[in-house]
Amino acid sequence: MKRAVLVGAVLASGVAIPAAVSAQDLDYSYANQAIANRLYIAPMGSHLWEDKKRNTDEGWGGALSIGKQLSRTLSIELNGFYHEMHTDGVSKHAELWGAGLNALVFPFPSGGAQNIYGIVGAHYGEGEEHPSSGERNYETVFGSAGLGYLFGPFAWLNHGAIRAEALYRMDFHDEPVLGHGGEDEFGEAVA
């Protein structure tokens, strides 16, 4: 079941589809109008480059965001994500999942860079850490920051956009026994 959900998320790969569109809401002078004045849904596929201290290899995952643009420069989202990574340990894989909030900040709401946004997020989550010594489950807090770009709006997406982003995510697990090196946090890149 998890693999079917993951495949669906990867196929959707970053599509932001507005839940409702009215003609007066559409203004093609800047791309963040693709998500303005209405709720939007953004399913995404993702790739994670692991922190070597986690004792895992890179992995794949997905995310789902439901958001609302509050102004030309700010959008707030409820977000959930899932990642599965390979390991040489007992279980051959490790999993991370979390749910929380993202803020998308559009610093240039008009002009040539209107499609660029900054993103910051905070999530509560869980992980299954599988170092070579065995299995260990833990609860954690994730913090992330990065940049994104909206491609669109596209008429074939109900005037929605395709979104691409790159994040640096911190896993503040506060359990030095995880991974190796006695670290109580992991830092990983996600795109």
Coordinates of C-alpha atoms in Angstrom, one line a residue:
M1 CA 0.0 0.0 0.0
K2 CA 2.8 2.4 0.9
R3 CA 4.5 1.8 -2.5
A4 CA 1.2 2.6 -4.3
V5 CA 0.9 5.9 -2.5
L6 CA 4.5 6.6 -3.2
V7 CA 4.2 5.9 -6.9
G8 CA 1.1 8.1 -7.1
A9 CA 2.9 10.9 -5.4
V10 CA 5.9 10.6 -7.7
L11 CA 3.7 10.6 -10.8
A12 CA 1.9 13.7 -9.6
S13 CA 5.4 15.3 -9.0
G14 CA 4.8 18.8 -7.8
V15 CA 1.5 19.8 -9.4
A16 CA -0.3 22.6 -7.6
I17 CA -4.0 22.4 -8.6
P18 CA -6.3 25.1 -7.5
A19 CA -9.5 23.8 -5.9
A20 CA -11.7 26.6 -7.5
V21 CA -11.1 29.3 -10.1
S22 CA -13.1 32.3 -11.1
A23 CA -12.4 34.5 -14.1
Q24 CA -11.7 37.6 -12.1
D25 CA -9.0 35.8 -10.0
L26 CA -6.8 35.1 -13.0
D27 CA -4.0 37.5 -13.7
Y28 CA -1.2 36.1 -15.8
S29 CA 1.2 38.9 -15.0
Y30 CA 2.8 36.7 -12.3
A31 CA 2.8 33.0 -11.6
N32 CA 1.8 33.0 -8.0
Q33 CA -1.7 34.0 -9.2
A34 CA -1.9 30.2 -10.1
I35 CA -2.5 29.6 -6.3
A36 CA -4.0 33.0 -5.3
N37 CA -7.4 33.6 -3.8
R38 CA -8.3 29.9 -3.4
L39 CA -7.3 26.7 -1.7
Y40 CA -4.8 24.6 -3.7
I41 CA -3.5 21.1 -3.5
A42 CA 0.1 20.2 -4.3
P43 CA 1.2 16.6 -4.5
M44 CA 4.9 16.1 -4.9
G45 CA 7.5 13.4 -5.5
S46 CA 10.9 13.9 -3.8
H47 CA 14.4 12.7 -3.5
L48 CA 16.4 12.8 -0.3
W49 CA 20.2 12.9 0.0
E50 CA 20.9 11.5 3.4
D51 CA 23.1 12.7 6.2
K52 CA 25.9 10.0 6.3
K53 CA 25.6 10.0 10.1
R54 CA 22.1 8.4 9.7
N55 CA 23.7 5.1 8.4
T56 CA 21.4 5.1 5.4
D57 CA 21.6 5.7 1.6
E58 CA 19.6 8.3 -0.3
G59 CA 16.0 7.6 -0.9
W60 CA 12.7 8.6 -2.5
G61 CA 9.5 9.9 -1.1
G62 CA 6.6 12.2 -1.5
A63 CA 4.7 15.1 0.0
L64 CA 1.2 16.5 -0.1
S65 CA 0.4 20.2 0.7
I66 CA -2.9 21.9 1.0
G67 CA -2.5 25.7 1.1
K68 CA -3.9 29.1 0.7
Q69 CA -2.2 32.2 -0.5
L70 CA -2.9 35.0 2.1
S71 CA -1.4 37.8 0.1
R72 CA 0.8 38.4 -3.0
T73 CA 3.8 37.6 -0.8
L74 CA 2.7 34.8 1.6
S75 CA 1.1 31.4 1.4
I76 CA 0.5 29.0 4.3
E77 CA 0.3 25.2 3.8
L78 CA -0.6 22.1 5.8
N79 CA 2.0 19.6 4.7
G80 CA 2.8 15.9 5.1
F81 CA 5.8 14.0 3.8
Y82 CA 7.1 10.4 3.6
H83 CA 10.6 9.2 2.8
E84 CA 12.1 5.7 2.5
M85 CA 15.8 5.2 2.5
H86 CA 18.0 2.1 1.9
T87 CA 20.3 0.8 4.6
D88 CA 22.9 -2.0 5.0
G89 CA 21.3 -2.8 8.3
V90 CA 19.0 -5.6 9.5
S91 CA 15.8 -4.2 7.9
K92 CA 17.3 -2.9 4.6
H93 CA 15.3 0.3 4.8
A94 CA 14.5 3.2 7.1
E95 CA 11.4 5.5 7.0
L96 CA 10.7 9.1 7.9
W97 CA 7.3 10.8 7.9
G98 CA 6.0 14.1 9.3
A99 CA 3.2 16.6 9.3
G100 CA 3.2 20.3 9.9
L101 CA 3.1 23.8 8.4
N102 CA 5.0 25.4 5.5
A103 CA 5.2 29.1 4.7
L104 CA 5.9 30.2 1.1
V105 CA 7.3 33.7 0.8
F106 CA 7.2 35.4 -2.6
P107 CA 9.7 38.3 -2.2
F108 CA 9.2 39.6 -5.7
P109 CA 5.4 39.5 -6.4
S110 CA 5.8 41.3 -9.7
G111 CA 8.6 41.7 -12.3
G112 CA 11.0 39.1 -13.7
A113 CA 11.5 37.0 -10.5
Q114 CA 7.8 36.7 -9.4
N115 CA 7.9 32.9 -9.8
I116 CA 10.6 32.4 -7.1
Y117 CA 9.7 31.8 -3.5
G118 CA 11.4 31.0 -0.2
I119 CA 10.0 28.1 1.9
V120 CA 10.3 27.4 5.6
G121 CA 8.6 24.6 7.4
A122 CA 8.2 23.0 10.8
H123 CA 6.9 19.4 11.2
Y124 CA 6.4 16.8 13.9
G125 CA 7.2 13.4 12.8
E126 CA 8.5 9.9 13.4
G127 CA 11.3 7.8 12.0
E128 CA 12.4 4.2 11.9
E129 CA 16.1 4.1 12.1
H130 CA 17.7 0.8 11.1
P131 CA 21.5 1.0 11.8
S132 CA 23.4 -2.3 11.5
S133 CA 22.8 -3.0 15.2
G134 CA 19.0 -3.3 14.7
E135 CA 15.8 -1.3 14.6
R136 CA 15.0 1.8 16.6
N137 CA 11.8 4.0 16.3
Y138 CA 11.8 7.6 17.4
E139 CA 9.7 10.8 17.5
T140 CA 11.3 14.0 16.2
V141 CA 10.8 17.6 15.1
F142 CA 11.8 18.6 11.6
G143 CA 12.7 22.1 10.4
S144 CA 13.3 23.0 6.8
A145 CA 14.2 26.0 4.6
G146 CA 14.8 26.3 0.9
L147 CA 13.9 27.9 -2.4
G148 CA 11.2 27.1 -5.0
Y149 CA 9.9 28.0 -8.4
L150 CA 6.4 28.0 -9.9
F151 CA 6.0 27.1 -13.5
G152 CA 2.7 28.3 -14.9
P153 CA -0.2 28.9 -14.6
F154 CA -1.3 26.3 -17.2
A155 CA -4.8 26.1 -18.6
W156 CA -4.6 22.3 -18.8
L157 CA -4.1 22.3 -14.9
N158 CA -7.2 24.3 -14.3
H159 CA -4.9 27.4 -14.3
G160 CA -2.6 25.7 -11.7
A161 CA 1.2 25.6 -11.7
I162 CA 4.0 23.0 -11.5
R163 CA 6.3 23.6 -8.7
A164 CA 9.9 22.6 -8.1
E165 CA 11.8 23.2 -4.8
A166 CA 15.0 22.4 -3.0
L167 CA 15.1 22.2 0.8
Y168 CA 17.6 21.6 3.6
R169 CA 15.8 19.6 6.3
M170 CA 17.0 19.2 9.9
D171 CA 15.9 16.2 11.9
F172 CA 16.2 17.3 15.6
H173 CA 15.7 13.8 17.0
D174 CA 17.7 14.5 20.2
E175 CA 18.8 10.9 20.6
P176 CA 22.6 10.6 20.3
V177 CA 22.4 6.8 20.1
L178 CA 21.0 7.0 16.6
G179 CA 23.3 6.7 13.6
H180 CA 27.0 7.1 14.3
G181 CA 29.1 9.8 15.8
G182 CA 26.9 10.6 18.8
E183 CA 25.0 13.4 16.9
D184 CA 21.5 14.4 18.1
E185 CA 20.4 15.8 14.8
F186 CA 20.6 15.0 11.1
G187 CA 20.7 17.5 8.2
E188 CA 19.6 16.4 4.7
A189 CA 18.9 17.8 1.3
V190 CA 15.5 17.2 -0.3
A191 CA 14.4 18.1 -3.9

